[in-house]
Structure formats: structure tokens, C-alpha cells
PDB file of C-alpha atoms in Angstrom:
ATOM      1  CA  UNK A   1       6.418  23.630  17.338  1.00  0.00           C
ATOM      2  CA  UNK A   2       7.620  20.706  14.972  1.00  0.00           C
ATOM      3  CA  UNK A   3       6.294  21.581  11.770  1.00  0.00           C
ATOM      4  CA  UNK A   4       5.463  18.835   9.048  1.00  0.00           C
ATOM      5  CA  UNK A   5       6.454  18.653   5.616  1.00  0.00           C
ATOM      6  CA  UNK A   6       3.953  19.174   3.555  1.00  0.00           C
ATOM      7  CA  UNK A   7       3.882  16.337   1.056  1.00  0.00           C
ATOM      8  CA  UNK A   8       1.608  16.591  -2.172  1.00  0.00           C
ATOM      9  CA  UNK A   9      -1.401  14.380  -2.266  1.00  0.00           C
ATOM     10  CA  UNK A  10      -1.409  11.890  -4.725  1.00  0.00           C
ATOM     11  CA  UNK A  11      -4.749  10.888  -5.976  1.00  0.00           C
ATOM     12  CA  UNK A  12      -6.683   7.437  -6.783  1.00  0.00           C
ATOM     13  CA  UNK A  13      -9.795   7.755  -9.380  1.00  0.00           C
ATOM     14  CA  UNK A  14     -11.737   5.149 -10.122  1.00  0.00           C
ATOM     15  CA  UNK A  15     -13.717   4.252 -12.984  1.00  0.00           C
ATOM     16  CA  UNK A  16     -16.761   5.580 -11.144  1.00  0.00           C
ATOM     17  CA  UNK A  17     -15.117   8.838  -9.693  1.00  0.00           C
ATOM     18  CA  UNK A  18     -14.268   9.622 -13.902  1.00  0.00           C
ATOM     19  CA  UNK A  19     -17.542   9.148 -14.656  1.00  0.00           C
ATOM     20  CA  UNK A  20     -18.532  11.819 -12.097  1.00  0.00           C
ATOM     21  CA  UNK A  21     -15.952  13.988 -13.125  1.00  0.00           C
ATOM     22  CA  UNK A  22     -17.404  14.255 -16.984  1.00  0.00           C
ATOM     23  CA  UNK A  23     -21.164  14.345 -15.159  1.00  0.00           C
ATOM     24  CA  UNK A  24     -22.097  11.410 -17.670  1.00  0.00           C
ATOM     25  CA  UNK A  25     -22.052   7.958 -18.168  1.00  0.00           C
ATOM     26  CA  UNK A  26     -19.942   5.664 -20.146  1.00  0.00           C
ATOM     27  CA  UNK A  27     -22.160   5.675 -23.146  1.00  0.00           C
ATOM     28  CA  UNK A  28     -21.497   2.052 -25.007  1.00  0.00           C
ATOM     29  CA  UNK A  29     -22.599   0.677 -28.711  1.00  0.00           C
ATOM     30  CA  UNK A  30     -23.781  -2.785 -28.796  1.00  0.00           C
ATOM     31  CA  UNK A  31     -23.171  -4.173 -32.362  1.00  0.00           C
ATOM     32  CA  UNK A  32     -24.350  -8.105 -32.926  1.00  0.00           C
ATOM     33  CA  UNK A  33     -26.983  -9.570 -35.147  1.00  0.00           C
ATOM     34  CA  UNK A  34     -27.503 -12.312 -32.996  1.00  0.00           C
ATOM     35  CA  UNK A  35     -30.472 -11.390 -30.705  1.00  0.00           C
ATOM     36  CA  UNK A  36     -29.544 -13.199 -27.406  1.00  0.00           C
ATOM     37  CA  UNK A  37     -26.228 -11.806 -27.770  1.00  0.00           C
ATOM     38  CA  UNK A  38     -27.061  -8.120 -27.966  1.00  0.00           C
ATOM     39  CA  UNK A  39     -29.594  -8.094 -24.772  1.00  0.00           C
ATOM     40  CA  UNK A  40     -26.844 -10.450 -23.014  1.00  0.00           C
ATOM     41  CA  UNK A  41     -24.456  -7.541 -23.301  1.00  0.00           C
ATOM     42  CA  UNK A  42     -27.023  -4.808 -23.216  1.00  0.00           C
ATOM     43  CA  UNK A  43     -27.593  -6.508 -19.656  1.00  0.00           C
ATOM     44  CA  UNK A  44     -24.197  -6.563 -18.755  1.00  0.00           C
ATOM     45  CA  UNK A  45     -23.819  -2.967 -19.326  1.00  0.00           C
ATOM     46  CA  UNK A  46     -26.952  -1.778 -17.852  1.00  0.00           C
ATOM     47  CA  UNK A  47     -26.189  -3.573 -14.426  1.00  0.00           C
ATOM     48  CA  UNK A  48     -22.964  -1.545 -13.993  1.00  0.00           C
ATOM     49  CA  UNK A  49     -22.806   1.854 -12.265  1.00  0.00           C
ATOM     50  CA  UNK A  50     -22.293   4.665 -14.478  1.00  0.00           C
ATOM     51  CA  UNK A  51     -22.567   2.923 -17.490  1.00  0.00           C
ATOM     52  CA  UNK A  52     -25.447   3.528 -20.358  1.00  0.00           C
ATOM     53  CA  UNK A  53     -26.244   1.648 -23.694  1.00  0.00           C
ATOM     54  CA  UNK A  54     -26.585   4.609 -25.525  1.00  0.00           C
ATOM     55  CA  UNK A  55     -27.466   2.522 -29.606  1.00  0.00           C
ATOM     56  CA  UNK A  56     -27.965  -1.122 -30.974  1.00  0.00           C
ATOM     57  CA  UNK A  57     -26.954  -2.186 -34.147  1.00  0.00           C
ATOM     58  CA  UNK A  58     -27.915  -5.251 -36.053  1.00  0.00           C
ATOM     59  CA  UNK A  59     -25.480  -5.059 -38.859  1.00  0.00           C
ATOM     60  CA  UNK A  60     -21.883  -3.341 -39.509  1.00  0.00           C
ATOM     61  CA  UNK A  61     -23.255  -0.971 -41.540  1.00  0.00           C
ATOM     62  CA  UNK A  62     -25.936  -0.033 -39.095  1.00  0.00           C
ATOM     63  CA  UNK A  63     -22.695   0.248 -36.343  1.00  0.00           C
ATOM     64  CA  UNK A  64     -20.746   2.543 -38.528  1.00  0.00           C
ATOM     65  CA  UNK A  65     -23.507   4.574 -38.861  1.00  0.00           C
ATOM     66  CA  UNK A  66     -25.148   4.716 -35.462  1.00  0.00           C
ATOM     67  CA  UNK A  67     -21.608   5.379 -33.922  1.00  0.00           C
ATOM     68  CA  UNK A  68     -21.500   9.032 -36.123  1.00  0.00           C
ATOM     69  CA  UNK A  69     -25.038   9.621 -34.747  1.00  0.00           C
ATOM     70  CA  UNK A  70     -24.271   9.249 -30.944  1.00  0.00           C
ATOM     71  CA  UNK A  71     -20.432   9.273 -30.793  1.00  0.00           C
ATOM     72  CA  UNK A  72     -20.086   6.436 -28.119  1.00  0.00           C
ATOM     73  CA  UNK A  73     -17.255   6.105 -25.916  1.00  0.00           C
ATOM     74  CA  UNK A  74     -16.753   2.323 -26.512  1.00  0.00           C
ATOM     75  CA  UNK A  75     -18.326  -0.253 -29.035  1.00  0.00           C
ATOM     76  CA  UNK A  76     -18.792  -3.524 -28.025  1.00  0.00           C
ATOM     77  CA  UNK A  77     -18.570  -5.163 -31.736  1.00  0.00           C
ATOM     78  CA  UNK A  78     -19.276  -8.677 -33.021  1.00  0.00           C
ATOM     79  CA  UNK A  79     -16.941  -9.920 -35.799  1.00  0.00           C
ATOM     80  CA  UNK A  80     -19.261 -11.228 -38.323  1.00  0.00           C
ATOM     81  CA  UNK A  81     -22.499  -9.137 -39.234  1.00  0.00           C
ATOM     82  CA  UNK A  82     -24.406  -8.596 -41.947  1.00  0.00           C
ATOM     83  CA  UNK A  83     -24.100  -6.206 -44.757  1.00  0.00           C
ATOM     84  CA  UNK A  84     -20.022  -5.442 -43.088  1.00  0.00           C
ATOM     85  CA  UNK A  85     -18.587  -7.075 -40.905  1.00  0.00           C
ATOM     86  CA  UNK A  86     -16.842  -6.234 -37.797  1.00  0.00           C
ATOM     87  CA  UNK A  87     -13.534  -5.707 -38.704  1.00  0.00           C
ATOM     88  CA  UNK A  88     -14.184  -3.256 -41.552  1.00  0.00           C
ATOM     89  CA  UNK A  89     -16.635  -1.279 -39.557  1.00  0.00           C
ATOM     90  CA  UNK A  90     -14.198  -0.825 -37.189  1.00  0.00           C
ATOM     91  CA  UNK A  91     -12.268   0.321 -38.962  1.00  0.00           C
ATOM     92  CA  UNK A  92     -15.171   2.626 -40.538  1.00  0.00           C
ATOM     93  CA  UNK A  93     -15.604   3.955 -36.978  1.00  0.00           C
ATOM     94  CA  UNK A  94     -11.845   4.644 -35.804  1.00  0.00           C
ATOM     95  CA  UNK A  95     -11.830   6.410 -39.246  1.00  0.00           C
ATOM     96  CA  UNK A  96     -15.206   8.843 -38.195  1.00  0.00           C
ATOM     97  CA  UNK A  97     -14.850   8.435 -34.521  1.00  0.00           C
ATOM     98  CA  UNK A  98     -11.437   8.698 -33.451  1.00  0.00           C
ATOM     99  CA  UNK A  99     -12.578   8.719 -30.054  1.00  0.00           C
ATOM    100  CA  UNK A 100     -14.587   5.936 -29.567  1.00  0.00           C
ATOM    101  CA  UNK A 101     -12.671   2.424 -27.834  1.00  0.00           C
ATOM    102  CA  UNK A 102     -13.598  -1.152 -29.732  1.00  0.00           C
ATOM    103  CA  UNK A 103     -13.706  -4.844 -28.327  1.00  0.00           C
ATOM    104  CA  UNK A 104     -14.183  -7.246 -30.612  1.00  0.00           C
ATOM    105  CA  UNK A 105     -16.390  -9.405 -28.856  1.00  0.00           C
ATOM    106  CA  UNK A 106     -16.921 -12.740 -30.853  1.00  0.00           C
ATOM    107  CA  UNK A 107     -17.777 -16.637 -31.111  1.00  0.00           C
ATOM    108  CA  UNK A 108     -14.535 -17.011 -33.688  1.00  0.00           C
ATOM    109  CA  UNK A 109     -11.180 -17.055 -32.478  1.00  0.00           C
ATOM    110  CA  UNK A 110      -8.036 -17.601 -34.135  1.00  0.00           C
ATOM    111  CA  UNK A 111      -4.430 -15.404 -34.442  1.00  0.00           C
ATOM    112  CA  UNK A 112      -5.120 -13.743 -37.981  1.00  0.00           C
ATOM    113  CA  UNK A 113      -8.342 -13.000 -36.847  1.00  0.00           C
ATOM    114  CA  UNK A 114      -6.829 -11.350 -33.417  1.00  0.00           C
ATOM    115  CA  UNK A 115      -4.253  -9.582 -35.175  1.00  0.00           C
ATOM    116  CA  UNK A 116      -6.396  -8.215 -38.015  1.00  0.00           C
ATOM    117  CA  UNK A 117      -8.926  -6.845 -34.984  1.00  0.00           C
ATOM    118  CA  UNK A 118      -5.970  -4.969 -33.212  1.00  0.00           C
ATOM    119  CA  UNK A 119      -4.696  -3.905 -36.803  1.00  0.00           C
ATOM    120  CA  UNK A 120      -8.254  -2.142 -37.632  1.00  0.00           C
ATOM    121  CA  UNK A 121      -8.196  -0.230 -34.345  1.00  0.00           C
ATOM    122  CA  UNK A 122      -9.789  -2.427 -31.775  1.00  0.00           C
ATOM    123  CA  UNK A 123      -8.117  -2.204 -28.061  1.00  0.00           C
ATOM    124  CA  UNK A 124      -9.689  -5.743 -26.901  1.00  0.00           C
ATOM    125  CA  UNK A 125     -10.747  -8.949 -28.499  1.00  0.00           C
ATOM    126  CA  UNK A 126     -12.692 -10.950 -26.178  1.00  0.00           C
ATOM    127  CA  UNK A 127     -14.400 -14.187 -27.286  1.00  0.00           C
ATOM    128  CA  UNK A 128     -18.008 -14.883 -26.107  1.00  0.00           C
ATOM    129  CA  UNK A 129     -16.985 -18.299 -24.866  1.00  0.00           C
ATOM    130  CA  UNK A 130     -14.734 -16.720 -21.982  1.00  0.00           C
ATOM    131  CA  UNK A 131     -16.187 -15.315 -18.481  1.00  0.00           C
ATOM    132  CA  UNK A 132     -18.718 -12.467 -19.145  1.00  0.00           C
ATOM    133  CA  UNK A 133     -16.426 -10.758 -16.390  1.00  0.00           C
ATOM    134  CA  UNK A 134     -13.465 -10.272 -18.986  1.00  0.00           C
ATOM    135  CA  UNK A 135     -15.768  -8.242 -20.921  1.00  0.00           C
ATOM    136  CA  UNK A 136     -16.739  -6.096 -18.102  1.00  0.00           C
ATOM    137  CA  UNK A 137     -13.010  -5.273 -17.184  1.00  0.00           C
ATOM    138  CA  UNK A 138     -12.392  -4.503 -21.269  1.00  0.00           C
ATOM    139  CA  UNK A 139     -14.758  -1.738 -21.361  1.00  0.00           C
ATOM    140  CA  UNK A 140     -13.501  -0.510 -18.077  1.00  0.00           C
ATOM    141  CA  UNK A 141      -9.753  -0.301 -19.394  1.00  0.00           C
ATOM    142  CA  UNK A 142     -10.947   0.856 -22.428  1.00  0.00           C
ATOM    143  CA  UNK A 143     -12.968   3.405 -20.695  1.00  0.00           C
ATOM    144  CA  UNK A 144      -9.263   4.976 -19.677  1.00  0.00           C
ATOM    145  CA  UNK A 145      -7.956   4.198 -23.065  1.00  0.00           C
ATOM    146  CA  UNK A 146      -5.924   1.621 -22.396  1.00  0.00           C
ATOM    147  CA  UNK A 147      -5.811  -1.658 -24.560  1.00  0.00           C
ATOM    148  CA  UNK A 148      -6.980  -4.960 -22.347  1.00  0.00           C
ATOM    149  CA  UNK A 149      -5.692  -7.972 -23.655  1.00  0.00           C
ATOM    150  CA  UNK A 150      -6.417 -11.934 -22.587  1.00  0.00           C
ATOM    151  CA  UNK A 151      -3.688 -14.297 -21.822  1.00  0.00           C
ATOM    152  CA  UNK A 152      -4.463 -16.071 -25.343  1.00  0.00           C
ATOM    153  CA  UNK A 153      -4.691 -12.645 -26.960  1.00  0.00           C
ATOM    154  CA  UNK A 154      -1.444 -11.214 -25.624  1.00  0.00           C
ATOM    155  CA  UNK A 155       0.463 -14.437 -26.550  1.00  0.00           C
ATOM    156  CA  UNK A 156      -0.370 -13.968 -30.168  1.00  0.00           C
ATOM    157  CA  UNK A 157       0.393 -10.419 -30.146  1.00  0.00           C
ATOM    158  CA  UNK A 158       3.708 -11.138 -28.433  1.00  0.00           C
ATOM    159  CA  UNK A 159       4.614 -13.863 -31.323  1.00  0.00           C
ATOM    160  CA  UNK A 160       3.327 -11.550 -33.719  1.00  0.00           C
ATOM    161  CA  UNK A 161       6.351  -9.176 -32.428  1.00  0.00           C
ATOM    162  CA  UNK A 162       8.778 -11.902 -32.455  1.00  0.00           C
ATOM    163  CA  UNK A 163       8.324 -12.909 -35.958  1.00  0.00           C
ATOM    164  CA  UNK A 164       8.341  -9.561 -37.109  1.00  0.00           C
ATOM    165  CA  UNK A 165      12.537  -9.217 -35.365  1.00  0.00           C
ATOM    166  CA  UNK A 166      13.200 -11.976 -36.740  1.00  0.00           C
ATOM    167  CA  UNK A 167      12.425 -11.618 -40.417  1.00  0.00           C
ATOM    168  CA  UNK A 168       8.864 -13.967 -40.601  1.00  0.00           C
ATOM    169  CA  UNK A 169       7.018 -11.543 -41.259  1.00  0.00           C
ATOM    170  CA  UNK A 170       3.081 -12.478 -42.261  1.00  0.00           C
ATOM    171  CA  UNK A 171       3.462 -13.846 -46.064  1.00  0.00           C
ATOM    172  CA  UNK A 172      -0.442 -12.973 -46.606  1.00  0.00           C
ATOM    173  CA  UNK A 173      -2.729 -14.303 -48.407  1.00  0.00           C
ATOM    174  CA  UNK A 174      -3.582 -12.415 -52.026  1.00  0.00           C
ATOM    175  CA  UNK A 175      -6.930 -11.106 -50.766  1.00  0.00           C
ATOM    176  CA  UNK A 176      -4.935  -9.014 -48.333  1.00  0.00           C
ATOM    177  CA  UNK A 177      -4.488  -6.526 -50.909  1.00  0.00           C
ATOM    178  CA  UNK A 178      -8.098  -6.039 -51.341  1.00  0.00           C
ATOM    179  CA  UNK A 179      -9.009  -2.393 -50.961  1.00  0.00           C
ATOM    180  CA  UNK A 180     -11.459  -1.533 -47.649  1.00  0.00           C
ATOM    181  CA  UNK A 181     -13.503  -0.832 -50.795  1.00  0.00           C
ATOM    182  CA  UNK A 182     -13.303  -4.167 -52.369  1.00  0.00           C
ATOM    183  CA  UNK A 183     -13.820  -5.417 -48.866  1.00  0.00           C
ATOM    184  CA  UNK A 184     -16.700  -4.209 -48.097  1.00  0.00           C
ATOM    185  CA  UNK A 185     -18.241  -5.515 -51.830  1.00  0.00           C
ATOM    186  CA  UNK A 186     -16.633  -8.862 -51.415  1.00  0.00           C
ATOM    187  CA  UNK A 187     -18.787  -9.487 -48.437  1.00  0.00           C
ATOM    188  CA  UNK A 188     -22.256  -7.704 -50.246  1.00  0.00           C
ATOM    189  CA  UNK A 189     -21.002 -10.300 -53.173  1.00  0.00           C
ATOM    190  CA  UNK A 190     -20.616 -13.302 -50.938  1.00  0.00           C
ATOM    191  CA  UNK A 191     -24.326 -12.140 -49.118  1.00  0.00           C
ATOM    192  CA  UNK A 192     -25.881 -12.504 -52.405  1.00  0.00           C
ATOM    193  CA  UNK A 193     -26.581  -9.166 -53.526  1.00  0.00           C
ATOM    194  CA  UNK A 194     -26.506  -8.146 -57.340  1.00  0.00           C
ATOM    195  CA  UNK A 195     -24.441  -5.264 -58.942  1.00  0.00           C
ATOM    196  CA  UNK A 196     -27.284  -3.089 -58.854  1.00  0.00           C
ATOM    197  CA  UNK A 197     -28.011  -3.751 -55.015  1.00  0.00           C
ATOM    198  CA  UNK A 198     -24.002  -3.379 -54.046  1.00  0.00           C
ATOM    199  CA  UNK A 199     -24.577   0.494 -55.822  1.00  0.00           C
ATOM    200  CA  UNK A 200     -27.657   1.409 -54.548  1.00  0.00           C
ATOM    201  CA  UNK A 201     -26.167   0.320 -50.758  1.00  0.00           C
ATOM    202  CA  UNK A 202     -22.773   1.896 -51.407  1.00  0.00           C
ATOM    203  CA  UNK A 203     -24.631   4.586 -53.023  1.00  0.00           C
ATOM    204  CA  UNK A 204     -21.900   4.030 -56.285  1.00  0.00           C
ATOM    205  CA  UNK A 205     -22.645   3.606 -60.268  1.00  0.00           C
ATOM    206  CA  UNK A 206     -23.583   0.305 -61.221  1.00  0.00           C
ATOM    207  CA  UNK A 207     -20.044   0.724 -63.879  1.00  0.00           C
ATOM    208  CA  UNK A 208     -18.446   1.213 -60.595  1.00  0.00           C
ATOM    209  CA  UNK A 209     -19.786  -1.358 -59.047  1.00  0.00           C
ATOM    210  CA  UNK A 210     -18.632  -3.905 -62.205  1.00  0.00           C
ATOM    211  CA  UNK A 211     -15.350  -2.078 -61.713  1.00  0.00           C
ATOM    212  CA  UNK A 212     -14.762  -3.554 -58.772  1.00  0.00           C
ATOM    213  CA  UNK A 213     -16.433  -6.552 -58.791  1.00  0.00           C
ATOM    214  CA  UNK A 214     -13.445  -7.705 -61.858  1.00  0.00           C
ATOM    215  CA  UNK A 215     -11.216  -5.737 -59.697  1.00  0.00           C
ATOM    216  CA  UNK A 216     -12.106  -8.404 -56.788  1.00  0.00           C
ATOM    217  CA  UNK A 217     -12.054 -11.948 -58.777  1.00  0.00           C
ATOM    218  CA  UNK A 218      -8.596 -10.880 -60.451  1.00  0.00           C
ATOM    219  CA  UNK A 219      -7.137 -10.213 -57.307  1.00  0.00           C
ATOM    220  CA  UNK A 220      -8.284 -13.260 -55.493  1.00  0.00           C
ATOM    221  CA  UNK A 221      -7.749 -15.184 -58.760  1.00  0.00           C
ATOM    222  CA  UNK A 222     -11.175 -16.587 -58.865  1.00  0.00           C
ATOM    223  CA  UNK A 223     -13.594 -16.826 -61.930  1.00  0.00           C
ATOM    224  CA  UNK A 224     -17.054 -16.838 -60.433  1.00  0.00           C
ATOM    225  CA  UNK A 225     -19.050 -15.820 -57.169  1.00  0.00           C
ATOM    226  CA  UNK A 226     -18.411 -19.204 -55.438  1.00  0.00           C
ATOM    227  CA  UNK A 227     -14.951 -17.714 -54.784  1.00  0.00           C
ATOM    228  CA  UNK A 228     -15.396 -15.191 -53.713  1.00  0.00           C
ATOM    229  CA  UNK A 229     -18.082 -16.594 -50.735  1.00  0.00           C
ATOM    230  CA  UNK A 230     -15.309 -19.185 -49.959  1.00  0.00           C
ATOM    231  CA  UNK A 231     -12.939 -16.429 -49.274  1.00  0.00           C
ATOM    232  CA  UNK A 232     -15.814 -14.641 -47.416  1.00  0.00           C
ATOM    233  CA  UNK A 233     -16.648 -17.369 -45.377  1.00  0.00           C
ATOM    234  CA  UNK A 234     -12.640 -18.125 -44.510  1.00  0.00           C
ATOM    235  CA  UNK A 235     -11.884 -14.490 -43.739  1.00  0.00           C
ATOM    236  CA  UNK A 236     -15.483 -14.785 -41.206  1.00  0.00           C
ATOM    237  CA  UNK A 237     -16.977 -11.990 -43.228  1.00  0.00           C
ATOM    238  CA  UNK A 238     -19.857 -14.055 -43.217  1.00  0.00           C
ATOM    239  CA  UNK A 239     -21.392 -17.077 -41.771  1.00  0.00           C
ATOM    240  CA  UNK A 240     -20.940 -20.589 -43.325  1.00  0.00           C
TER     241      UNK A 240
END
């Protein structure tokens, strides 16, 4: 008798066979204020096998918070929200839920924006103005924990790299040295909301909140709140 080798079997899972092996579904937060926007991509998820909206969020803030509560195992996040937008929550998020995958999934597009969304822990940036199907295979890469990146995003990445060898390193502008802090008050500044409304949502002293607010128009070198909503506006922290 001729006896075989035995040879090892190498094995092929699928997206769908790792969702039966953790006997749950992908569960996915949904973070836009726009309403169309959030039942487009609640629909999107909800038609895919093994896959589960498991919270909706209308603002940053709301995300951040909603992610602690049900831990999800990717966030499908718009950039610019309410209250914080969606680069600061994210990195909010990565900071409580070190687990949890993040596409940036927005209308704006342009490098800093792409590079600040993979610098505050997002795996994906996919603009709404591509093919739906590009967010469908982000969440399923990011599902495995692997980064998915577009053409357009990985070219900007790649000269990202590039400049950085060769010495041209980002100059930044000053309001990159603006705390997450400061950040996050900048855009409840820019939004319209007093010193006594940025401490009661920040849950902070009202001193504190002054504190910062000087902090914020030395550091961007304005003198008055129309500043600081042009940088908020230029840095999409909030709509025009």
C-alpha cells in the first residue's frame, strides 16, 4: 500500500464563518447628524449577513458616549457633528474603546483632513460621494482589523511618507497645538455656546472654562469669537 503524506490543512474563513465563530454579529455605530445619511447606512448594514446596528448617534458627543455603553466593533463616523466633531470623538473612542475599528465616512475630503482621520485612530476614510460598496468592504476589513484605504486615500498617505524622508515635514498651522481640550471648546465656542454652557457640558468650572477660552484666542492669535468660528469652520469642526 502507497501511503500519502499527510499534508496540514490550511484553512479559508470568511467574514461570515468569523462571525459564526464569536456566535454574534458585527455590531456597528452609526454616527451622523444628517438624517438621510444615518438610515442610508443603517440600511446598508442591516442588508448584510451577520451584521447588526447595535446604536445611533446624532452628535460626537452622543458617539463617544454611546460607544462606552455598547462597545461596538466598528463605528461608522461622520466628520462634522454637532457638539464634537468626528475627529475628536474618535479619538475619544480609541481612547475608551481600544477595540472598536473607525471609518470616517464624510461629504469633505481633502489630505489634512485624511491624514488628521488616520492620525486620531481611524482605519478608513471613505467619502459619501464614492460607491456605497467601498463602505461595505471598509467595515468588512475593518471587521479583521485591517486598515482599508481608497486609491485617493492611499496616495495621500503615501506622499505623506515621502515628505516625511525627505525633510517636508507638515509646517502646521498654530491651532495644531490646541489641546484635545481646547478642541473640543473651540468647536462649543464656534457653535455658539456661552462659558457657562461649555462648563455645564464639559461638566468643568466656569474659571476653567475662561481658562481656556484665553488659552484658545492666544494660541490661534485671534481677539474675538469670529476667529475662532473661522478656524472652526476651516478645520470642518462645524458647518459653514
Amino acid at each position: 500500500m502507497v501511503m500519502t503524506p499527510w499534508r496540514p490543512r490550511v484553512a479559508s474563513w470568511s467574514l461570515a464563518d468569523c462571525v459564526m465563530m464569536t456566535d454574534r454579529n458585527l455590531r456597528i455605530l452609526i454616527a451622523d447628524d444628517y438624517d438621510i445619511v444615518r438610515e442610508g447606512a443603517r440600511a446598508i448594514v442591516q442588508r448584510h449577513p451577520g451584521w447588526e446596528v447595535c446604536g445611533i448617534a446624532k452628535t460626537g458627543r452622543e458617539a463617544v458616549e454611546l460607544a462606552v455603553t455598547v462597545q461596538p466593533d466598528v463605528v461608522v463616523m461622520d466628520m462634522s457633528m454637532p457638539e464634537l466633531n468626528g475627529l475628536d470623538a474618535a479619538i475619544q473612542i480609541k481612547q475608551q474603546v481600544p477595540s472598536a475599528e473607525i471609518v470616517i465616512f464624510t461629504a469633505h475630503e481633502n489630505d489634512d483632513l485624511i491624514r488628521a482621520a488616520f492620525t486620531a485612530g481611524a482605519k478608513s476614510f471613505i467619502s459619501k460621494l464614492e460607491s456605497q460598496g467601498l463602505l461595505v468592504r471598509a467595515i468588512e476589513s475593518l471587521a479583521r482589523h485591517q486598515p482599508f484605504f481608497t486609491a485617493r486615500v492611499s496616495a495621500v498617505l503615501f506622499s505623506n511618507i515621502v515628505d516625511r524622508a525627505e525633510g517636508r515635514g507638515d509646517s502646521g498651522e498654530t491651532g495644531h497645538r490646541l489641546s484635545a481640550r481646547e478642541r473640543e471648546i473651540v468647536q462649543l465656542i464656534a457653535e455658539g455656546n456661552s462659558n457657562k454652557a461649555v462648563a455645564d457640558m464639559l461638566r468643568i468650572s466656569i474659571r476653567t472654562a475662561e481658562a481656556h477660552r484665553a488659552a484658545i484666542l492666544r494660541k490661534l492669535h485671534v481677539d474675538s469669537v469670529a476667529g475662532v468660528v473661522r478656524y472652526a469652520i476651516r478645520n470642518k469642526m462645524i458647518e459653514p
